[in-house]
Each structure stands twice: as structure tokens, then as C-alpha cells.
Amino acid sequence: MAKFLISKSRPLSGEVDVSGSKNAVLPIMAASLLTEGKCEISDVPLLRDVDVMCGLLRSIGSSVNEKDDGHTIEIVTKNIALQEAPYELVKKMRASILVMGPLLAKTGRAKIALPGGCAIGSRPINLHLKGLAALGAKIVEEHGFVEAKADRLRGGNVYLDFPSVGATENIIMAAVLAEGVTVLENVAEEPEIVDLASFLNKMGAKIKGAGTDTIKIEGVAALNGARHSVIPDRIETGTFMLAAAITRGDVLIKNIVPDHVKPVIAKLKECGVTVEDTDDGVRVRCLKAPLISTDIKTLPYPGFPTDMQSQFMAFLTTVTGTSMVIETVFENRYMQIGELNRMGANIKIEGRGAVVQGERLLQGTQVLATDLRAGAALVLAGLAAEGTTEISEIYHIERGYSDFIEKLRKLGAGVTRVEE
Ligand code: UD1
């Protein structure tokens, strides 16, 4: 098993290029199942989750080829041989369930292993199923699988009780080939939804309203192949902003969409961090001292992203004053707290919130990455901690950060990856 060894960092400095978005590319790859035409997707990040999705698409019958630049993939699905996402893949990556909508729409059947819970909560898929049922699918759950069937989906009205990102994506991908018009209300407004809709519209779909809480889809009979380049990863963007802040560094973060990270920028500014737009990206530096505490509440987009909560919490342990962090999107997303406290933080869970005492002198020790973003928080804490931090179970981190170690080293961090 591989580990990261991280030593206390001097202030990070220099420039870093953000990779394509993990959460945008996965549904876009799934959407390629909706056509027999060639889909060329560029700015694809090099990630374990992308490899898993490639494997899933191949098992379904797609031909998936990487182009020489390493960041472009070509997907062609002439024949869907298997309408299934098996448990081995779903348990490795929950986003495997995103093939459900496309398989159902294209072939009339999809069978997906139920994902179950994970480190950050119980994570049901009832809203995905509610939406597919509203389009006429018959849903049967048995033996740990859910099967959806429909001869031809028909447009319908769906109100999501919570703006779930995955449910919004699955239902959009089903509705694009349904007969008639679908109206989705209270849907997710994340930039990844907009990117998916933009790819599907290039394929010939008729989707309006992506990025707002109501999406209208006019079904079409067939879709064609398309070329698309994936948006930059806003969570990687935010993570590098915090790497700069926690080391009191000066970093220019390039290839980003500043609008996608507005809440992170706003909160960093409240703490006293200087964040400036430049022609190339956003420059993050620490001109004021001391940096001060702030409160965070996670919400669906455009609120503060749950995927940035643990990294921001790591940073808040180093500023002056006490901060309150409230997680509202997932029920149990505080797995980093025990590990951060082992490093000398003082964070207490109170009800649905966490009280973070600042100005802690973090100390390196052995810690465990329990999930992707909790793992990223430990990397950030390791940069600020005295001595060496040893992080195990880093496969979680490698699911979502492309060339993380190389990028951090280029900014001056003492980070190494060792195989045991
Ligand atoms: C996506 C992101 C993940 C991010 C999350 C919230 C991908 C691949 N992953 O996950 O990184 O943390 O959005 O921004 O894009 N829920 C239900 N029923 C459902 C579906 C969801 O109750 O059918 C609940 C979940 O348990 C959770 C909340 O809704 O509490 C948000 O989940 P959702 O937006 O669906 O997250 P994902 O799409 O799984």
C-alpha cells in the first residue's frame, strides 16, 4: 500500500495548472453511451475514478481509446453488450450508477448494483429512481441490485426533494431520448450539470435551463457523437487555494473558472487572505497577519461546497479565533476530525456542526485518509504541521487529484509518495 510523507512546508510559491473536473468528466463519459457516434472528450484528468469509468464502459461494450496527449479519450459504443454496472465497480466508485439513465434510455433496460453507504453517509439513490419512474420506467429492487425497464421512456414532470447532483444527471440523461417533454424542478445547479448539458446539446439533445433550478428537456429520437472539453476542477482549484493559505504562501492558480469557486474565495477573504483575479487565473497570498476565523455552512451550489469542507476546516485550525463549520449536504462528513485532532487540532462536533479552535500548532504523525476530501485535508494539515505526516490509504486521494504530489512539489512542498 502506498503512503504520502509530508514535511512541514515553507510558504508555497509559484504557479499551478488545474486539471479537468472529475465530477464533470464522469457523467459525460456515461453520456457517451447514448450514441453510436464517436465522442471525443478532452481535458480529461488522470484519475483512478476515470480509469474505473473506462473499465465500466468497456464492460458494457464501448471501445475507449486514449489519445497520445494522455488527456483526450475517444469513446465509441456501436453495440451495448451488457446493460449492467456490477457490484465490483459500483463499490469502487459510486459514480458508476451514472450509467443507469443512459443505458435505460438507449436500450430500455439497466441493472445496477445498489451502492449502499460510504464513509460520508448512507447516500440513498431514491431520487434517481423517483425521476426514472416518472419517465415511465418500472423499477425493481432485489438481491442488492436495482433494475429499471421501459420500452420507450416518455417525458414527465419531476420535482426533486433535494437538489441531488447525481439524480439530476441520471434523469437528464434518461430524458434526452424520451418521447415528449420533461420538466425537472428543484434540480442541482452545479457547473458539472451545465457541462453535461452542454455536451448533450452538442450531441443533438434539447436541454434548456441547466444551471438553474428548473430544466426543460425536449426528447429527441437519436443523438450523434460530439467533441467536448471538460471544465476545470473547482474542488482541485479550491484545494490549491487552501494549500497556498495554510502555508501562508503566494500561488497563482491557473486554468480555472473563478466564478465556480466564489464561496471559497469569499470565505478566504473573510479570513484575511488576499485573493486577486489575474489574466491567467487567481493569485492567493497572505499579506495580512494574523489570519482570522470564519464560519462555514455547506450547501448545494452556489453555496459553499461540501467537497471543500474538510480542507477548509484544516486551514481554520491554523488561524486566530474559533470557527463554526456546519455540514448540511451529507450526514456524516466529519471523518477528518479524528485524524486532525490526532495531529494536535482541537475540533469538537456539536450537533450537526463542528467547533474549530484556531491557532493550533499541528504536529506530524501517522494518519489515515478515510475518503477523498478528508484525505486532501490531511495533506494540507501535513504541510502546516511540525515534523513529518504519514498518510496511509492514499488511494482515496488519488481517486480525485490528478498529479497531486507533482503539482505540490513544483510549488515547493516536501511531499513524497512511498510504496510499502
Ligand atoms: C456529487 C459529487 C460529490 C459531491 C456531491 C454533493 C460526483 C461524482 N460526486 O455526489 O463529489 O460531494 O455531489 O455536491 O459528482 N441523496 C438522497 N437521495 C438520492 C440522491 C442523493 O437522499 O437519490 C442525498 C445524499 O445522501 C446526500 C445529498 O442528497 O445527502 C447530496 O447527494 P448528491 O448531490 O446526490 O451527491 P452525488 O451526486 O452522489
XYZ file of C-alpha atoms and ligand atoms in Angstrom:
459
model
C 0.000 0.000 0.000
C 1.325 3.428 -0.919
C 1.670 6.336 1.527
C 2.342 10.055 1.380
C 5.111 11.507 3.522
C 4.718 15.220 4.048
C 7.117 17.524 5.825
C 6.363 20.980 7.192
C 6.368 23.295 4.232
C 7.830 26.705 3.707
C 5.272 29.103 2.152
C 4.284 27.558 -1.201
C 5.048 29.725 -4.204
C 4.769 29.603 -7.971
C 2.072 28.562 -10.411
C -0.135 25.517 -10.710
C -2.418 24.361 -13.540
C -5.701 22.824 -12.501
C -6.830 19.656 -14.332
C -10.221 18.850 -15.835
C -13.088 18.225 -13.445
C -13.569 14.712 -12.070
C -17.231 15.276 -11.355
C -17.844 16.676 -14.839
C -15.980 14.041 -16.831
C -17.628 11.002 -15.188
C -21.235 11.806 -16.230
C -20.007 12.996 -19.636
C -18.306 9.629 -20.190
C -21.522 7.875 -19.136
C -23.499 10.071 -21.557
C -21.393 8.747 -24.463
C -23.455 5.527 -24.164
C -26.404 7.445 -25.626
C -24.948 7.411 -29.149
C -23.275 5.038 -31.581
C -21.255 8.006 -32.845
C -17.724 8.920 -31.781
C -17.350 11.044 -28.632
C -14.031 12.824 -28.180
C -13.527 14.189 -24.696
C -10.509 16.362 -23.917
C -9.027 17.853 -20.729
C -9.683 14.529 -19.044
C -7.920 14.327 -15.653
C -5.644 11.348 -14.941
C -7.509 9.763 -12.062
C -8.406 6.368 -10.674
C -12.118 7.189 -10.978
C -11.680 7.912 -14.694
C -9.923 4.527 -15.092
C -12.837 2.839 -13.319
C -15.339 4.541 -15.636
C -13.262 3.471 -18.681
C -13.390 -0.118 -17.370
C -17.137 0.082 -16.811
C -17.790 1.448 -20.303
C -15.608 -1.301 -21.840
C -17.509 -3.973 -19.915
C -20.735 -2.516 -21.316
C -19.382 -2.733 -24.873
C -17.718 0.616 -25.616
C -14.369 0.985 -27.272
C -12.423 3.535 -25.204
C -9.104 4.833 -26.520
C -6.705 7.287 -25.011
C -5.079 9.706 -27.460
C -1.345 10.456 -27.372
C -1.663 13.663 -25.325
C -2.885 11.491 -22.401
C -5.775 13.855 -21.665
C -8.134 13.034 -24.520
C -10.276 9.940 -24.817
C -12.364 8.659 -27.673
C -15.409 6.560 -26.888
C -17.429 4.647 -29.460
C -20.310 2.385 -28.454
C -21.574 0.546 -31.527
C -23.184 -2.186 -29.529
C -24.274 -2.356 -25.904
C -23.433 -5.917 -24.883
C -24.207 -5.649 -21.162
C -26.783 -3.339 -19.559
C -25.223 -3.637 -16.126
C -22.969 -1.947 -13.590
C -21.627 -4.806 -11.428
C -21.023 -4.543 -7.680
C -17.212 -4.782 -8.084
C -17.222 -1.455 -9.937
C -20.021 0.312 -8.049
C -18.309 -0.399 -4.718
C -15.054 1.078 -6.106
C -16.818 4.148 -7.443
C -20.361 5.261 -6.651
C -20.496 7.365 -9.808
C -20.833 4.041 -11.702
C -24.577 4.478 -11.100
C -24.479 7.287 -13.683
C -24.693 4.701 -16.475
C -28.227 3.883 -15.347
C -30.002 6.769 -17.113
C -28.117 6.350 -20.427
C -28.460 2.527 -20.530
C -32.173 2.718 -19.790
C -32.772 5.425 -22.394
C -30.708 3.699 -25.100
C -31.665 0.056 -24.579
C -34.806 0.046 -22.421
C -33.067 -1.728 -19.550
C -30.435 -1.022 -16.894
C -29.357 -3.137 -13.939
C -27.143 -1.510 -11.347
C -25.686 -2.836 -8.095
C -27.081 -0.775 -5.208
C -24.220 1.414 -3.979
C -25.015 1.295 -0.264
C -23.483 3.724 2.209
C -19.952 5.066 2.339
C -17.688 6.918 4.759
C -19.626 10.177 4.400
C -23.185 8.940 4.825
C -25.917 6.493 3.837
C -26.279 8.006 0.344
C -29.530 6.532 -0.974
C -30.483 6.687 -4.683
C -34.233 7.127 -4.149
C -34.277 10.418 -6.083
C -32.600 8.850 -9.133
C -35.273 6.144 -9.088
C -38.126 8.587 -8.476
C -37.099 10.513 -11.598
C -36.713 7.442 -13.814
C -40.083 6.127 -12.617
C -41.698 9.464 -13.510
C -40.432 8.901 -17.076
C -42.249 5.574 -17.161
C -39.557 3.131 -16.026
C -40.586 0.082 -13.999
C -38.171 -0.238 -11.092
C -37.475 -3.479 -9.257
C -35.014 -3.802 -6.388
C -33.821 -7.301 -5.485
C -30.693 -9.175 -4.384
C -28.750 -5.918 -3.972
C -29.472 -4.735 -7.499
C -31.921 -2.264 -8.935
C -33.324 -2.896 -12.385
C -35.140 -0.289 -14.461
C -37.070 -1.197 -17.619
C -39.146 0.705 -20.159
C -39.973 0.039 -23.811
C -39.792 3.755 -24.543
C -39.411 6.405 -21.870
C -41.856 9.287 -22.066
C -41.398 12.834 -20.847
C -42.721 13.678 -17.402
C -42.567 16.147 -14.549
C -40.120 15.515 -11.736
C -39.666 17.503 -8.532
C -36.532 16.541 -6.618
C -36.968 16.726 -2.836
C -33.280 17.650 -2.613
C -31.164 19.003 -5.493
C -29.075 15.844 -5.844
C -26.268 16.179 -8.380
C -26.234 12.529 -9.432
C -30.033 12.246 -9.628
C -30.230 15.389 -11.768
C -27.595 13.929 -14.126
C -29.155 10.478 -14.359
C -32.621 11.871 -15.055
C -31.341 14.340 -17.683
C -29.510 11.505 -19.460
C -32.670 9.401 -19.476
C -34.962 12.231 -20.579
C -32.935 13.300 -23.634
C -34.156 10.248 -25.586
C -37.665 10.118 -24.038
C -40.759 10.797 -26.079
C -42.059 14.308 -25.352
C -41.098 16.986 -22.874
C -39.631 16.542 -19.384
C -39.597 19.273 -16.765
C -37.257 18.812 -13.805
C -37.736 21.071 -10.790
C -35.549 21.779 -7.770
C -32.595 20.252 -9.594
C -28.888 20.682 -8.862
C -27.332 23.833 -10.352
C -23.686 22.754 -10.161
C -21.306 23.712 -13.017
C -20.895 19.978 -13.711
C -24.609 19.816 -14.625
C -24.115 22.704 -17.049
C -21.103 20.936 -18.584
C -23.063 17.698 -19.020
C -25.986 19.555 -20.631
C -23.589 21.384 -22.923
C -22.057 18.056 -24.073
C -25.507 16.505 -24.576
C -26.715 19.527 -26.562
C -23.654 19.143 -28.821
C -24.838 15.541 -29.331
C -28.186 16.901 -30.520
C -30.158 16.916 -27.262
C -32.574 19.754 -26.496
C -31.915 20.821 -22.906
C -32.710 24.259 -21.562
C -32.188 25.789 -18.135
C -29.127 23.836 -16.946
C -27.517 25.859 -14.158
C -30.911 26.984 -12.820
C -33.330 25.082 -10.584
C -35.626 24.123 -13.466
C -34.535 22.181 -16.528
C -36.698 21.513 -19.572
C -35.824 18.712 -21.971
C -37.454 18.007 -25.287
C -36.785 14.373 -26.126
C -35.185 13.501 -29.490
C -35.138 10.188 -31.380
C -31.353 9.789 -31.554
C -28.120 11.526 -30.621
C -24.871 11.897 -32.541
C -21.240 11.838 -31.438
C -19.599 15.081 -30.273
C -16.334 16.664 -29.168
C -16.128 18.322 -25.806
C -13.502 19.656 -23.465
C -14.197 19.282 -19.752
C -14.396 22.279 -17.392
C -11.586 22.791 -14.830
C -11.996 21.081 -11.473
C -13.355 23.598 -8.979
C -12.561 21.404 -5.978
C -8.941 20.988 -7.049
C -8.896 24.776 -7.560
C -10.156 25.361 -4.027
C -7.746 22.807 -2.578
C -4.731 24.619 -4.091
C -6.099 27.941 -2.816
C -6.073 26.437 0.648
C -2.613 24.924 0.160
C -1.409 28.469 -0.502
C -3.311 29.843 2.504
C -2.347 27.177 5.045
C 1.366 27.647 4.233
C 0.950 31.467 4.101
C 2.266 31.214 0.565
C 1.820 33.040 -2.734
C 0.414 30.869 -5.528
C -1.079 31.638 -8.932
C -3.736 29.044 -9.728
C -4.271 28.738 -13.477
C -6.779 27.106 -15.844
C -9.742 27.817 -13.576
C -13.180 29.419 -13.664
C -13.148 31.904 -10.739
C -16.964 32.090 -10.718
C -17.108 28.385 -9.827
C -15.151 28.964 -6.604
C -16.861 32.161 -5.433
C -17.837 30.847 -1.973
C -14.310 29.583 -1.281
C -12.832 32.920 -2.356
C -15.357 34.830 -0.212
C -14.515 32.760 2.872
C -10.756 33.032 2.330
C -11.144 36.806 2.102
C -13.132 36.842 5.353
C -10.133 35.142 6.969
C -7.843 37.893 5.675
C -6.292 36.011 2.742
C -5.620 38.144 -0.344
C -7.259 36.668 -3.449
C -6.862 38.528 -6.743
C -8.081 37.819 -10.274
C -5.308 37.934 -12.855
C -5.376 37.387 -16.635
C -4.245 33.788 -16.095
C -6.236 32.758 -13.035
C -6.384 33.632 -9.372
C -3.460 34.625 -7.160
C -3.727 33.643 -3.494
C -1.322 35.149 -0.952
C -1.201 36.136 2.666
C -0.322 39.799 3.095
C -2.161 40.302 6.394
C -1.350 38.726 9.736
C -2.849 37.232 11.705
C -5.426 35.420 9.584
C -8.723 35.162 11.445
C -11.566 32.684 11.922
C -14.822 32.467 9.969
C -17.921 30.268 9.874
C -18.790 27.845 7.072
C -22.068 26.187 6.148
C -22.097 23.735 3.254
C -24.975 23.966 0.790
C -25.811 22.883 -2.751
C -24.260 25.130 -5.450
C -23.886 28.114 -5.445
C -23.428 27.674 -1.684
C -20.168 26.599 -0.044
C -19.289 23.152 -1.484
C -19.381 20.136 0.808
C -16.361 18.842 -1.153
C -14.301 21.771 0.247
C -15.477 21.499 3.852
C -12.749 19.263 5.256
C -9.896 21.119 3.525
C -11.221 24.463 4.798
C -11.534 23.016 8.271
C -7.847 22.012 8.222
C -6.951 25.618 7.360
C -9.214 27.020 10.109
C -7.175 25.149 12.756
C -4.269 27.495 11.911
C -5.997 30.910 12.112
C -6.756 33.127 15.116
C -10.136 32.596 16.810
C -12.825 29.938 16.841
C -14.801 28.900 13.744
C -18.057 27.016 13.323
C -18.410 24.581 10.426
C -21.826 23.170 9.580
C -22.252 20.336 7.102
C -25.777 20.181 5.675
C -25.341 18.142 2.469
C -24.065 14.842 3.910
C -24.982 13.440 7.288
C -21.577 12.181 8.377
C -18.893 14.143 6.650
C -16.619 14.799 9.603
C -14.301 11.811 9.214
C -11.268 14.107 9.051
C -11.856 15.461 12.555
C -10.476 12.486 14.485
C -7.353 12.475 12.331
C -6.862 16.264 12.522
C -7.231 16.077 16.315
C -4.518 13.386 16.380
C -2.313 15.995 14.700
C -2.984 18.459 17.511
C -6.152 20.186 16.291
C -8.976 20.916 18.717
C -12.242 20.301 16.875
C -15.436 19.240 18.618
C -18.630 18.028 16.974
C -21.662 19.767 18.459
C -24.979 18.652 16.983
C -24.734 18.987 13.183
C -21.805 21.395 13.442
C -18.148 21.341 14.377
C -16.393 23.924 16.533
C -12.839 24.513 15.343
C -10.422 26.155 17.721
C -7.763 28.109 15.861
C -4.046 28.801 16.366
C -3.182 25.167 16.943
C 0.371 24.027 16.411
C -0.214 20.963 14.277
C 2.210 18.073 14.626
C 3.002 15.413 12.068
C 2.037 11.834 12.885
C 0.567 8.744 11.194
C -2.938 9.386 9.879
C -5.443 7.674 7.649
C -7.280 9.071 4.601
C -10.844 7.907 5.192
C -12.242 9.404 1.996
C -11.130 11.624 -0.857
C -11.665 15.087 0.605
C -10.803 14.101 4.183
C -7.542 12.813 2.708
C -6.916 16.138 0.975
C -7.494 17.902 4.307
C -4.768 15.755 5.880
C -2.354 16.646 3.081
C -3.000 20.345 3.787
C -2.632 19.834 7.535
C 0.619 17.960 6.865
C 2.010 20.978 5.016
C 1.429 23.113 8.131
C 2.447 20.541 10.758
C 5.802 20.294 12.539
C 7.774 17.186 11.579
C 6.559 14.515 9.189
C 2.992 13.481 8.486
C 2.490 9.968 7.132
C -0.827 9.468 5.352
C -1.996 5.943 4.534
C -4.897 4.703 2.370
C -3.989 7.393 -0.160
C -5.882 5.584 -2.926
C -8.827 7.692 -1.771
C -6.868 10.869 -2.569
C -5.682 9.518 -5.920
C -9.318 8.954 -6.932
C -9.750 12.682 -7.290
C -6.498 14.659 -7.592
C -4.517 14.432 -10.814
C -0.700 14.624 -10.333
C -1.297 15.975 -6.820
C 2.159 15.238 -5.460
C 3.957 16.541 -8.559
C 1.929 19.756 -8.504
C 2.577 20.348 -4.782
C 6.309 19.658 -5.203
C 6.505 22.178 -8.026
C 5.217 24.774 -5.530
C 7.975 23.826 -3.079
C 6.224 21.300 -0.828
C 8.197 18.425 0.684
C 5.871 15.626 -0.309
C 6.778 12.102 -1.388
C 4.834 9.005 -2.304
C 6.308 5.787 -0.995
C 5.298 2.202 -1.757
C 5.426 -0.134 1.218
C -21.876 14.516 -6.180
C -20.367 14.581 -6.278
C -19.744 14.639 -4.884
C -20.364 15.780 -4.074
C -21.874 15.720 -4.098
C -22.527 16.929 -3.439
C -19.966 13.365 -8.329
C -19.404 12.166 -8.995
N -19.911 13.410 -6.987
O -22.187 13.298 -5.498
O -18.342 14.835 -5.041
O -19.917 15.699 -2.746
O -22.353 15.648 -5.446
O -22.079 18.102 -4.009
O -20.412 14.294 -8.983
N -29.474 11.967 -1.812
C -30.648 11.329 -1.493
N -31.250 10.569 -2.436
C -30.738 10.432 -3.703
C -29.544 11.085 -4.021
C -28.927 11.858 -3.038
O -31.155 11.427 -0.359
O -31.327 9.734 -4.529
C -28.801 12.784 -0.765
C -27.412 12.225 -0.439
O -27.481 11.181 0.510
C -26.710 13.455 0.088
C -27.306 14.571 -0.753
O -28.513 14.060 -1.308
O -27.015 13.662 1.433
C -26.410 15.062 -1.868
O -26.053 13.985 -2.704
P -25.831 14.129 -4.262
O -25.951 15.556 -4.673
O -26.682 13.124 -4.960
O -24.315 13.677 -4.406
P -23.686 12.760 -5.510
O -24.288 13.026 -6.834
O -23.642 11.344 -5.031
